[in-house]
Structure formats: C-alpha cells, structure tokens
Amino acid sequence: MKNYNILIIDDEKSQREILSGFLSKKGYKVYSAESGSQGLKMVKDKTIDIILSDFKMPEMTGIEILEQVSLINPEISFIIITAYGTVENAVKAMQLGAIDYISKPVNLDELEILLDRIVENKNLISENQLLREQLQEKNRINSIISQSSKMEEVINLASRSAKSRATILINGENGTGKEVLARAIHYISNRKDKPFVAINIPALSENLLESELFGHEKGSFTGADKMKKGRFELADGGTLFLDEIGDMSVSTQIKILRVLQEHQFERVGGTESIEVDVRIISATNQDLEKKIIEGTFREDLYYRLNVVTIKIPPLRERKDDIPPLIEFFINLYCKENDREKLEISKEAYDMLMKYNFPGNIRELENIIERAVVLTRGNLITLGDLPLHIRGFKEELSRPVLGKGTLPEQVEAVEKELIYDALRESAGNQTKAGKLLGITERNLRYKLKKYNIKH
C-alpha cells in the first residue's frame, strides 16, 4: 500500500472514475470532488497528500483552487491536469506552487511515474525530518546542521540503514562530521538505549589499541594491576565506532575480523571467550581499496565493514550548508561565552562563503568560536577572521620577484616582507612593525602606499 491520500478534482464524472479506479488499484486511498468548493471542503476535513485538479472548471479554475489549498496546507503536492493548447496556464500554476502538470487525455503510465516521484520525495523529506527530530532529542549539541541536497542524501541513507544490523563505513575528509553522523545513526537505531562507544585508532599504539579494544586480565603485562574491560565489552548491545579504521595494523585487523565473524573474543592475557552483540560503524578518510592493493588492509575485513557505505562530501562541495552552520556556531559560542547574540557583516560572510575550508566543519567551527571570543562589538567583521582567510585573495597576487627595474624589485621585496610580518603577527600592526624594525605609523604608511589590505 502507498499510504498516501489523493484527491481528484474534476467536473467530468468519467474522468474522475477512470483516475479513481486506476489509482485505487495502485494502492492509493482516493477521494474525488466535482467542483473546487467541494474539493476545498475535503482538504479541510480530511488528510490529503496529493491533489490532481483539472485546470478549467465552471466554478473555480485550477489556479484558484491551488491558491486556496496553499493557504490551508502548503505541504500538499498539487498537479494540474490541462487540455492541449493551455500548457502556458499550467506553467503559470507551477510558478504559483504546483509541483507539475499533465496533459489531457491523461497517460496513466506517465501519471504513475509522476506520482512515484512525488511519493519518493515525500518519503525522503519525512525520513529526514524524523532523523533530525530524533537527533535533536538525543544529541542536541552535535545534531546535523544542513540544508544541501548532498547532505539530504547522506541523512536519508543513514536513516534507512540505522535500524538494521548492517555494518556501516563512513568515508569523508577530516572535519566533515563522521563521528557526529555515527552517533546520529546510533541514536535512531534499535540500540539507542545501549552504549555508543568510540575509539580513535591513530591516537593509540598497536599494543595499547589491542588492550583498549579487547580489555586485559590482571597481570597480563607490566602495569596491568587489575582486570580491564575493553571497548567491545563496554559496547555490548550497542554501537562501537572505530574512527580512522585505515590506520589499524594488519594484525589487529585479523582480530577485529574474528569478532565480526564469531561475535566473541578473549581479553589480552585471558583464555575465556567473551560473547558480545555489537554493531560496528567505522570511518576513514583514506582510500581503503587502494590500501588493499598495497597489502596494508585486509580485503575480507573491508567487505565486512562496508555493507553500507556513506560518503560525507567536504564542505567546499556543499556550500549551501555554510550559512546554517555559521548561524548555529554563533548561537552556540555566544551562549557558552555569555555574550548577547552577535551578527556577522556582509564582508565577513562573503569571505567565508568563498573560502574552501580544507579543515571542513571543524575549521569553520574554530573560526566562528575565535570570532565570537575576540570581537569587541556586536558584529563579527572581516577583521575578526583569521589572517589566512582575510588574506587568501591577496596571496594570489603577491609580487613576483626577479622581474622589472631595481626600484620595482625593491618594492616587491618590501611588500613580501610586509606580508610575512603580518602573517606572523596574525595581523597585529604593532607586532608586525617591530618584526620589520619600523614604527607602526611607518607601517601604516606603507600599507596605504602599496594598497595592502589585511
């Protein structure tokens, strides 16, 4: 069953009957109305998801019905049925909010394809909304902030795979929010009431990593003065997040593979097999298929870990997400630093939108936190941004040494030294002047002379 309600508004009884019969067989619950006023009453009294409305009717036109429906419930998807030769009216209806139009006589196959597309989009929006609501409830601080279509796809894939038992591999550059997504998946899964346990693999040596993962028995090595449970044991019934799995040694990979296959392990120095029920989500910024070819990552483990693969695009590929992230981080750090709400200037905002963020969301967060802490007024300006962002345009036009007359080359060298001093002093003119051995006043004169902006 489609579980979607469709309302057909058409003054022709035969047309209503044909469409109603076809759509009922396709699993939709269908209502019909012979006039606009009757249809609008149904919209008010019943739950309607999609409306199919004839354009030309005696009492109200399709556009007039659309305008009224938009006031009652703008979430209803509206399709105009138009006769040949009045397509321009249908286009006008789409400009007013209709999702699409279909010409008479109605091609039922074409209609089915159109409705499938609408239903798929509604399901996507519904699933993503559910995910966000649960994220906000369970994990408010680290909730996913996005409005780009690329992240909508990521969120949808995460929501669809969350309740399964499948392992998930999250791929993305550093700072893209891989652990945030992993936590979100856990909190909407059937394991949400059990622990979410994370481990950062590159932060630990091989021996320490094994002890952290599997635990150890008392006396198993120097310093093991008591028994310790490992992350697998602590995550029993819940989720274990293995961050940067590509940095794991081959010997540890073999032990992880055994846990995935047999659901049991022994603590370091122990002989007793411990059974666990753990869902593994792993993450990497590396090309694991390339590492397989190089012999540094096991192919069998790779296929065990990535039953579902989710790739998080870098921030530079989803710049639609920068505005809501800026807003979120400003609010967050104003609250943390007991500051009233700050605004951001157009110049600073434009510079952030143009910047490529090699450090992704983590870098943007750091920039906004710094600006909130350092700004003196109630407006974040260009001067509150780090020098490497303010000056990245100027870097492209730095002087080329070794060309031109002697005065021109002397000027180029002087500019180069000023750029270096400003960078080293983070834009502080007093410090830059001292580094250059000149007064701040003299430096200001040279900045103006050479049109150096910082």
GROMACS .gro file of C-alpha atoms in nm:
model
  454
    1MET     CA    1   0.000   0.000   0.000
    2LYS     CA    2   0.115   0.351  -0.080
    3ASN     CA    3  -0.035   0.502   0.239
    4TYR     CA    4  -0.093   0.830   0.058
    5ASN     CA    5  -0.427   1.003   0.006
    6ILE     CA    6  -0.507   1.154  -0.334
    7LEU     CA    7  -0.789   1.398  -0.409
    8ILE     CA    8  -0.918   1.422  -0.768
    9ILE     CA    9  -1.098   1.747  -0.853
   10ASP     CA   10  -1.269   1.737  -1.194
   11ASP     CA   11  -1.615   1.833  -1.317
   12GLU     CA   12  -1.618   1.540  -1.563
   13LYS     CA   13  -1.754   1.229  -1.392
   14SER     CA   14  -1.594   0.987  -1.641
   15GLN     CA   15  -1.250   1.140  -1.584
   16ARG     CA   16  -1.290   1.111  -1.206
   17GLU     CA   17  -1.395   0.746  -1.234
   18ILE     CA   18  -1.108   0.648  -1.464
   19LEU     CA   19  -0.843   0.814  -1.247
   20SER     CA   20  -1.001   0.693  -0.922
   21GLY     CA   21  -1.015   0.332  -1.038
   22PHE     CA   22  -0.657   0.335  -1.167
   23LEU     CA   23  -0.509   0.496  -0.854
   24SER     CA   24  -0.706   0.272  -0.616
   25LYS     CA   25  -0.556  -0.034  -0.786
   26LYS     CA   26  -0.212   0.121  -0.736
   27GLY     CA   27  -0.269   0.130  -0.360
   28TYR     CA   28  -0.365   0.492  -0.305
   29LYS     CA   29  -0.666   0.598  -0.099
   30VAL     CA   30  -0.863   0.815  -0.340
   31TYR     CA   31  -1.119   1.091  -0.281
   32SER     CA   32  -1.298   1.277  -0.559
   33ALA     CA   33  -1.479   1.610  -0.593
   34GLU     CA   34  -1.678   1.753  -0.883
   35SER     CA   35  -1.601   2.118  -0.803
   36GLY     CA   36  -1.340   2.339  -0.642
   37SER     CA   37  -1.554   2.427  -0.342
   38GLN     CA   38  -1.629   2.060  -0.274
   39GLY     CA   39  -1.261   1.979  -0.308
   40LEU     CA   40  -1.155   2.255  -0.067
   41LYS     CA   41  -1.403   2.125   0.192
   42MET     CA   42  -1.238   1.781   0.169
   43VAL     CA   43  -0.895   1.938   0.210
   44LYS     CA   44  -1.016   2.094   0.536
   45ASP     CA   45  -1.193   1.781   0.662
   46LYS     CA   46  -0.954   1.503   0.554
   47THR     CA   47  -0.582   1.431   0.535
   48ILE     CA   48  -0.485   1.491   0.173
   49ASP     CA   49  -0.131   1.438   0.042
   50ILE     CA   50  -0.168   1.492  -0.333
   51ILE     CA   51  -0.428   1.675  -0.544
   52LEU     CA   52  -0.500   1.611  -0.912
   53SER     CA   53  -0.705   1.907  -1.036
   54ASP     CA   54  -0.844   1.989  -1.377
   55PHE     CA   55  -0.743   2.338  -1.485
   56LYS     CA   56  -1.067   2.455  -1.648
   57MET     CA   57  -1.389   2.407  -1.450
   58PRO     CA   58  -1.709   2.615  -1.431
   59GLU     CA   59  -1.690   2.728  -1.067
   60MET     CA   60  -1.318   2.771  -0.997
   61THR     CA   61  -1.007   2.729  -1.210
   62GLY     CA   62  -0.725   2.501  -1.107
   63ILE     CA   63  -0.510   2.806  -1.021
   64GLU     CA   64  -0.780   2.945  -0.790
   65ILE     CA   65  -0.803   2.607  -0.615
   66LEU     CA   66  -0.423   2.593  -0.587
   67GLU     CA   67  -0.413   2.936  -0.421
   68GLN     CA   68  -0.671   2.828  -0.161
   69VAL     CA   69  -0.501   2.492  -0.097
   70SER     CA   70  -0.168   2.670  -0.040
   71LEU     CA   71  -0.331   2.871   0.239
   72ILE     CA   72  -0.486   2.563   0.402
   73ASN     CA   73  -0.190   2.324   0.373
   74PRO     CA   74   0.117   2.418   0.165
   75GLU     CA   75   0.259   2.063   0.210
   76ILE     CA   76   0.000   1.917  -0.030
   77SER     CA   77   0.152   1.830  -0.369
   78PHE     CA   78  -0.063   1.986  -0.643
   79ILE     CA   79  -0.079   1.853  -1.002
   80ILE     CA   80  -0.262   2.042  -1.276
   81ILE     CA   81  -0.446   1.848  -1.548
   82THR     CA   82  -0.461   2.065  -1.858
   83ALA     CA   83  -0.604   2.027  -2.205
   84TYR     CA   84  -0.378   2.053  -2.510
   85GLY     CA   85  -0.313   2.416  -2.600
   86THR     CA   86  -0.331   2.553  -2.245
   87VAL     CA   87   0.013   2.445  -2.130
   88GLU     CA   88   0.103   2.809  -2.064
   89ASN     CA   89  -0.164   2.812  -1.791
   90ALA     CA   90  -0.014   2.501  -1.637
   91VAL     CA   91   0.329   2.667  -1.635
   92LYS     CA   92   0.175   2.965  -1.455
   93ALA     CA   93   0.029   2.723  -1.200
   94MET     CA   94   0.375   2.573  -1.142
   95GLN     CA   95   0.513   2.921  -1.081
   96LEU     CA   96   0.247   2.958  -0.811
   97GLY     CA   97   0.344   2.631  -0.641
   98ALA     CA   98   0.204   2.339  -0.841
   99ILE     CA   99   0.454   2.055  -0.843
  100ASP     CA  100   0.387   1.951  -1.206
  101TYR     CA  101   0.125   1.926  -1.478
  102ILE     CA  102  -0.006   1.652  -1.702
  103SER     CA  103  -0.191   1.692  -2.032
  104LYS     CA  104  -0.528   1.551  -2.140
  105PRO     CA  105  -0.602   1.282  -2.232
  106VAL     CA  106  -0.415   1.160  -1.924
  107ASN     CA  107  -0.150   0.899  -1.997
  108LEU     CA  108  -0.188   0.666  -1.697
  109ASP     CA  109   0.168   0.531  -1.721
  110GLU     CA  110   0.301   0.887  -1.723
  111LEU     CA  111   0.081   0.971  -1.424
  112GLU     CA  112   0.209   0.670  -1.230
  113ILE     CA  113   0.572   0.772  -1.288
  114LEU     CA  114   0.495   1.128  -1.177
  115LEU     CA  115   0.319   1.009  -0.859
  116ASP     CA  116   0.602   0.765  -0.777
  117ARG     CA  117   0.847   1.054  -0.795
  118ILE     CA  118   0.631   1.268  -0.567
  119VAL     CA  119   0.586   0.985  -0.315
  120GLU     CA  120   0.960   0.912  -0.316
  121ASN     CA  121   1.035   1.278  -0.245
  122LYS     CA  122   0.773   1.289   0.034
  123ASN     CA  123   0.923   0.976   0.190
  124LEU     CA  124   1.269   1.133   0.176
  125ILE     CA  125   1.151   1.451   0.346
  126SER     CA  126   0.958   1.254   0.608
  127GLU     CA  127   1.253   1.025   0.690
  128ASN     CA  128   1.495   1.315   0.712
  129GLN     CA  129   1.258   1.510   0.936
  130LEU     CA  130   1.225   1.208   1.167
  131LEU     CA  131   1.602   1.171   1.178
  132ARG     CA  132   1.652   1.537   1.265
  133GLU     CA  133   1.386   1.528   1.536
  134GLN     CA  134   1.547   1.227   1.697
  135LEU     CA  135   1.891   1.382   1.658
  136GLN     CA  136   1.776   1.698   1.835
  137GLU     CA  137   1.616   1.495   2.113
  138LYS     CA  138   1.909   1.264   2.176
  139ASN     CA  139   2.211   1.462   2.066
  140ARG     CA  140   2.128   1.833   2.053
  141ILE     CA  141   2.480   1.978   2.057
  142ASN     CA  142   2.610   1.754   1.779
  143SER     CA  143   2.295   1.746   1.569
  144ILE     CA  144   2.341   1.752   1.194
  145ILE     CA  145   2.306   2.104   1.057
  146SER     CA  146   2.250   2.104   0.682
  147GLN     CA  147   2.026   2.222   0.402
  148SER     CA  148   2.215   2.099   0.096
  149SER     CA  149   2.082   1.828  -0.135
  150LYS     CA  150   2.405   1.630  -0.096
  151MET     CA  151   2.362   1.608   0.280
  152GLU     CA  152   1.993   1.524   0.237
  153GLU     CA  153   2.108   1.211   0.052
  154VAL     CA  154   2.354   1.130   0.331
  155ILE     CA  155   2.091   1.174   0.602
  156ASN     CA  156   1.839   0.965   0.411
  157LEU     CA  157   2.085   0.678   0.363
  158ALA     CA  158   2.177   0.696   0.733
  159SER     CA  159   1.813   0.688   0.842
  160ARG     CA  160   1.730   0.391   0.619
  161SER     CA  161   2.025   0.183   0.741
  162ALA     CA  162   2.011   0.283   1.110
  163LYS     CA  163   1.766   0.017   1.230
  164SER     CA  164   1.941  -0.268   1.050
  165ARG     CA  165   2.221  -0.484   1.191
  166ALA     CA  166   2.449  -0.400   0.896
  167THR     CA  167   2.796  -0.259   0.949
  168ILE     CA  168   2.841   0.093   0.815
  169LEU     CA  169   3.153   0.254   0.672
  170ILE     CA  170   3.154   0.635   0.673
  171ASN     CA  171   3.401   0.790   0.433
  172GLY     CA  172   3.500   1.155   0.434
  173GLU     CA  173   3.777   1.407   0.486
  174ASN     CA  174   3.888   1.512   0.834
  175GLY     CA  175   3.644   1.752   0.995
  176THR     CA  176   3.338   1.657   0.788
  177GLY     CA  177   3.148   1.517   1.088
  178LYS     CA  178   3.192   1.141   1.058
  179GLU     CA  179   3.155   1.077   1.431
  180VAL     CA  180   2.855   1.313   1.451
  181LEU     CA  181   2.682   1.104   1.184
  182ALA     CA  182   2.780   0.778   1.356
  183ARG     CA  183   2.626   0.899   1.684
  184ALA     CA  184   2.312   1.006   1.497
  185ILE     CA  185   2.276   0.661   1.344
  186HIS     CA  186   2.312   0.500   1.687
  187TYR     CA  187   2.053   0.727   1.847
  188ILE     CA  188   1.783   0.638   1.593
  189SER     CA  189   1.868   0.267   1.587
  190ASN     CA  190   1.716  -0.011   1.795
  191ARG     CA  191   2.034   0.007   2.006
  192LYS     CA  192   1.974   0.365   2.119
  193ASP     CA  193   1.926   0.263   2.485
  194LYS     CA  194   2.262   0.082   2.491
  195PRO     CA  195   2.610   0.242   2.487
  196PHE     CA  196   2.772   0.426   2.199
  197VAL     CA  197   3.147   0.369   2.242
  198ALA     CA  198   3.406   0.543   2.023
  199ILE     CA  199   3.777   0.483   1.978
  200ASN     CA  200   4.026   0.690   1.777
  201ILE     CA  201   4.262   0.434   1.629
  202PRO     CA  202   4.557   0.660   1.526
  203ALA     CA  203   4.578   0.801   1.880
  204LEU     CA  204   4.691   0.465   2.023
  205SER     CA  205   4.992   0.242   1.972
  206GLU     CA  206   4.926  -0.110   1.841
  207ASN     CA  207   4.968  -0.277   2.182
  208LEU     CA  208   4.760  -0.019   2.364
  209LEU     CA  209   4.491  -0.035   2.093
  210GLU     CA  210   4.450  -0.410   2.142
  211SER     CA  211   4.410  -0.363   2.518
  212GLU     CA  212   4.161  -0.079   2.462
  213LEU     CA  213   3.955  -0.285   2.217
  214PHE     CA  214   3.951  -0.621   2.393
  215GLY     CA  215   4.047  -0.538   2.752
  216HIS     CA  216   4.307  -0.724   2.956
  217GLU     CA  217   4.338  -0.954   3.255
  218LYS     CA  218   4.526  -0.861   3.570
  219GLY     CA  219   4.898  -0.927   3.533
  220SER     CA  220   4.882  -0.976   3.157
  221PHE     CA  221   5.159  -0.716   3.108
  222THR     CA  222   5.362  -0.471   3.311
  223GLY     CA  223   5.130  -0.218   3.470
  224ALA     CA  224   4.817  -0.434   3.433
  225ASP     CA  225   4.741  -0.428   3.806
  226LYS     CA  226   4.372  -0.509   3.759
  227MET     CA  227   4.130  -0.652   3.504
  228LYS     CA  228   4.001  -0.402   3.249
  229LYS     CA  229   3.707  -0.436   3.013
  230GLY     CA  230   3.770  -0.333   2.652
  231ARG     CA  231   3.558  -0.119   2.420
  232PHE     CA  232   3.391  -0.423   2.262
  233GLU     CA  233   3.272  -0.541   2.602
  234LEU     CA  234   3.162  -0.192   2.706
  235ALA     CA  235   2.963  -0.154   2.383
  236ASP     CA  236   2.776  -0.486   2.423
  237GLY     CA  237   2.424  -0.443   2.291
  238GLY     CA  238   2.514  -0.104   2.146
  239THR     CA  239   2.742   0.050   1.885
  240LEU     CA  240   3.122   0.060   1.859
  241PHE     CA  241   3.261   0.341   1.645
  242LEU     CA  242   3.607   0.274   1.500
  243ASP     CA  243   3.742   0.610   1.385
  244GLU     CA  244   4.010   0.614   1.111
  245ILE     CA  245   3.999   0.238   1.055
  246GLY     CA  246   4.255   0.274   0.775
  247ASP     CA  247   4.531   0.329   1.033
  248MET     CA  248   4.478  -0.008   1.201
  249SER     CA  249   4.760  -0.262   1.176
  250VAL     CA  250   4.702  -0.586   0.984
  251SER     CA  251   4.741  -0.797   1.300
  252THR     CA  252   4.466  -0.600   1.477
  253GLN     CA  253   4.252  -0.620   1.163
  254ILE     CA  254   4.260  -1.001   1.190
  255LYS     CA  255   4.129  -0.985   1.547
  256ILE     CA  256   3.853  -0.742   1.451
  257LEU     CA  257   3.753  -0.975   1.167
  258ARG     CA  258   3.721  -1.264   1.410
  259VAL     CA  259   3.485  -1.065   1.634
  260LEU     CA  260   3.271  -0.978   1.333
  261GLN     CA  261   3.257  -1.342   1.224
  262GLU     CA  262   3.220  -1.518   1.560
  263HIS     CA  263   3.088  -1.240   1.789
  264GLN     CA  264   3.340  -1.333   2.056
  265PHE     CA  265   3.697  -1.256   2.170
  266GLU     CA  266   3.939  -1.301   2.460
  267ARG     CA  267   4.086  -1.027   2.674
  268VAL     CA  268   4.462  -0.975   2.644
  269GLY     CA  269   4.621  -1.238   2.870
  270GLY     CA  270   4.292  -1.426   2.906
  271THR     CA  271   4.162  -1.762   2.785
  272GLU     CA  272   3.788  -1.721   2.838
  273SER     CA  273   3.583  -1.639   2.528
  274ILE     CA  274   3.352  -1.342   2.579
  275GLU     CA  275   3.045  -1.317   2.357
  276VAL     CA  276   2.922  -0.974   2.251
  277ASP     CA  277   2.646  -0.827   2.037
  278VAL     CA  278   2.800  -0.511   1.891
  279ARG     CA  279   2.711  -0.312   1.582
  280ILE     CA  280   3.025  -0.164   1.424
  281ILE     CA  281   3.031   0.171   1.249
  282SER     CA  282   3.372   0.262   1.115
  283ALA     CA  283   3.510   0.573   0.948
  284THR     CA  284   3.807   0.666   0.735
  285ASN     CA  285   3.949   0.948   0.528
  286GLN     CA  286   4.161   0.705   0.328
  287ASP     CA  287   4.106   0.501   0.012
  288LEU     CA  288   4.074   0.151   0.159
  289GLU     CA  289   4.056  -0.015  -0.183
  290LYS     CA  290   4.397   0.133  -0.262
  291LYS     CA  291   4.529   0.007   0.073
  292ILE     CA  292   4.400  -0.341  -0.014
  293ILE     CA  293   4.606  -0.336  -0.335
  294GLU     CA  294   4.908  -0.217  -0.134
  295GLY     CA  295   4.857  -0.504   0.110
  296THR     CA  296   4.801  -0.287   0.417
  297PHE     CA  297   4.429  -0.355   0.459
  298ARG     CA  298   4.255  -0.691   0.450
  299GLU     CA  299   4.001  -0.733   0.173
  300ASP     CA  300   3.779  -0.968   0.378
  301LEU     CA  301   3.760  -0.714   0.661
  302TYR     CA  302   3.683  -0.437   0.413
  303TYR     CA  303   3.375  -0.620   0.284
  304ARG     CA  304   3.267  -0.698   0.639
  305LEU     CA  305   3.286  -0.333   0.740
  306ASN     CA  306   3.115  -0.168   0.444
  307VAL     CA  307   2.787  -0.349   0.399
  308VAL     CA  308   2.656   0.007   0.380
  309THR     CA  309   2.891   0.287   0.269
  310ILE     CA  310   2.808   0.650   0.341
  311LYS     CA  311   3.028   0.919   0.189
  312ILE     CA  312   3.014   1.263   0.351
  313PRO     CA  313   3.106   1.532   0.095
  314PRO     CA  314   3.355   1.802   0.204
  315LEU     CA  315   3.217   2.143   0.297
  316ARG     CA  316   3.354   2.302  -0.022
  317GLU     CA  317   3.118   2.076  -0.223
  318ARG     CA  318   2.810   2.171  -0.020
  319LYS     CA  319   2.839   2.540   0.041
  320ASP     CA  320   2.463   2.561   0.099
  321ASP     CA  321   2.542   2.424   0.444
  322ILE     CA  322   2.776   2.710   0.539
  323PRO     CA  323   2.501   2.967   0.628
  324PRO     CA  324   2.312   2.742   0.876
  325LEU     CA  325   2.643   2.624   1.026
  326ILE     CA  326   2.758   2.983   1.077
  327GLU     CA  327   2.429   3.063   1.249
  328PHE     CA  328   2.447   2.750   1.464
  329PHE     CA  329   2.805   2.810   1.580
  330ILE     CA  330   2.746   3.180   1.651
  331ASN     CA  331   2.449   3.090   1.874
  332LEU     CA  332   2.641   2.807   2.040
  333TYR     CA  333   2.951   3.009   2.130
  334CYS     CA  334   2.761   3.323   2.224
  335LYS     CA  335   2.578   3.108   2.479
  336GLU     CA  336   2.897   2.938   2.600
  337ASN     CA  337   3.072   3.274   2.642
  338ASP     CA  338   2.774   3.457   2.796
  339ARG     CA  339   2.752   3.700   2.506
  340GLU     CA  340   2.443   3.852   2.354
  341LYS     CA  341   2.358   3.736   2.004
  342LEU     CA  342   2.614   3.856   1.750
  343GLU     CA  343   2.555   3.934   1.384
  344ILE     CA  344   2.806   3.885   1.103
  345SER     CA  345   2.895   4.155   0.850
  346LYS     CA  346   2.834   4.106   0.480
  347GLU     CA  347   3.209   4.127   0.406
  348ALA     CA  348   3.293   3.856   0.662
  349TYR     CA  349   3.002   3.641   0.547
  350ASP     CA  350   3.103   3.672   0.180
  351MET     CA  351   3.464   3.580   0.261
  352LEU     CA  352   3.354   3.268   0.448
  353MET     CA  353   3.131   3.168   0.156
  354LYS     CA  354   3.426   3.200  -0.086
  355TYR     CA  355   3.673   3.013   0.135
  356ASN     CA  356   3.731   2.642   0.062
  357PHE     CA  357   3.765   2.513   0.421
  358PRO     CA  358   4.034   2.244   0.393
  359GLY     CA  359   3.955   2.163   0.757
  360ASN     CA  360   3.583   2.138   0.677
  361ILE     CA  361   3.320   2.189   0.951
  362ARG     CA  362   3.578   2.162   1.229
  363GLU     CA  363   3.771   2.456   1.078
  364LEU     CA  364   3.454   2.664   1.036
  365GLU     CA  365   3.360   2.597   1.399
  366ASN     CA  366   3.707   2.706   1.515
  367ILE     CA  367   3.686   3.026   1.308
  368ILE     CA  368   3.345   3.122   1.448
  369GLU     CA  369   3.443   3.042   1.808
  370ARG     CA  370   3.754   3.260   1.770
  371ALA     CA  371   3.550   3.544   1.621
  372VAL     CA  372   3.288   3.529   1.899
  373VAL     CA  373   3.562   3.543   2.163
  374LEU     CA  374   3.764   3.824   2.003
  375THR     CA  375   3.507   4.061   1.853
  376ARG     CA  376   3.463   4.379   2.058
  377GLY     CA  377   3.124   4.492   1.935
  378ASN     CA  378   2.803   4.314   1.846
  379LEU     CA  379   2.910   4.249   1.486
  380ILE     CA  380   3.162   3.994   1.356
  381THR     CA  381   3.362   4.179   1.092
  382LEU     CA  382   3.627   4.084   0.839
  383GLY     CA  383   3.892   4.188   1.092
  384ASP     CA  384   3.769   3.920   1.333
  385LEU     CA  385   3.852   3.641   1.085
  386PRO     CA  386   4.198   3.477   1.082
  387LEU     CA  387   4.456   3.637   0.857
  388HIS     CA  388   4.487   3.331   0.634
  389ILE     CA  389   4.121   3.377   0.538
  390ARG     CA  390   4.127   3.755   0.511
  391GLY     CA  391   4.439   3.743   0.302
  392PHE     CA  392   4.386   3.438   0.086
  393LYS     CA  393   4.285   3.658  -0.209
  394GLU     CA  394   4.592   3.875  -0.171
  395GLU     CA  395   4.809   3.562  -0.167
  396LEU     CA  396   4.712   3.507  -0.529
  397SER     CA  397   4.851   3.846  -0.630
  398ARG     CA  398   5.171   3.855  -0.427
  399PRO     CA  399   5.464   4.020  -0.610
  400VAL     CA  400   5.682   3.811  -0.838
  401LEU     CA  401   6.048   3.867  -0.756
  402GLY     CA  402   6.328   3.887  -1.011
  403LYS     CA  403   6.143   4.090  -1.277
  404GLY     CA  404   6.133   4.460  -1.353
  405THR     CA  405   6.361   4.754  -1.271
  406LEU     CA  406   6.562   4.782  -0.949
  407PRO     CA  407   6.305   5.015  -0.781
  408GLU     CA  408   6.028   4.776  -0.883
  409GLN     CA  409   6.213   4.477  -0.738
  410VAL     CA  410   6.293   4.667  -0.416
  411GLU     CA  411   5.923   4.748  -0.384
  412ALA     CA  412   5.836   4.382  -0.445
  413VAL     CA  413   6.078   4.268  -0.174
  414GLU     CA  414   5.936   4.523   0.068
  415LYS     CA  415   5.583   4.403   0.001
  416GLU     CA  416   5.692   4.043   0.052
  417LEU     CA  417   5.845   4.124   0.389
  418ILE     CA  418   5.533   4.313   0.498
  419TYR     CA  419   5.310   4.018   0.402
  420ASP     CA  420   5.532   3.780   0.601
  421ALA     CA  421   5.535   4.006   0.907
  422LEU     CA  422   5.158   4.049   0.903
  423ARG     CA  423   5.108   3.676   0.873
  424GLU     CA  424   5.350   3.600   1.156
  425SER     CA  425   5.188   3.860   1.382
  426ALA     CA  426   4.832   3.745   1.293
  427GLY     CA  427   4.758   4.091   1.152
  428ASN     CA  428   4.873   4.290   1.457
  429GLN     CA  429   5.033   4.605   1.310
  430THR     CA  430   5.231   4.692   1.625
  431LYS     CA  431   5.393   4.346   1.632
  432ALA     CA  432   5.444   4.347   1.256
  433GLY     CA  433   5.619   4.684   1.276
  434LYS     CA  434   5.855   4.551   1.544
  435LEU     CA  435   5.934   4.246   1.331
  436LEU     CA  436   6.016   4.476   1.040
  437GLY     CA  437   6.213   4.721   1.256
  438ILE     CA  438   5.987   5.016   1.172
  439THR     CA  439   5.724   5.210   1.364
  440GLU     CA  440   5.355   5.123   1.344
  441ARG     CA  441   5.296   5.464   1.185
  442ASN     CA  442   5.553   5.391   0.915
  443LEU     CA  443   5.396   5.051   0.855
  444ARG     CA  444   5.051   5.207   0.812
  445TYR     CA  445   5.201   5.446   0.555
  446LYS     CA  446   5.346   5.154   0.357
  447LEU     CA  447   5.022   4.956   0.376
  448LYS     CA  448   4.842   5.252   0.223
  449LYS     CA  449   5.119   5.316  -0.030
  450TYR     CA  450   5.115   4.956  -0.156
  451ASN     CA  451   4.737   4.910  -0.114
  452ILE     CA  452   4.790   4.610   0.110
  453LYS     CA  453   4.464   4.504   0.276
  454HIS     CA  454   4.464   4.278   0.577
   0.00000   0.00000   0.00000
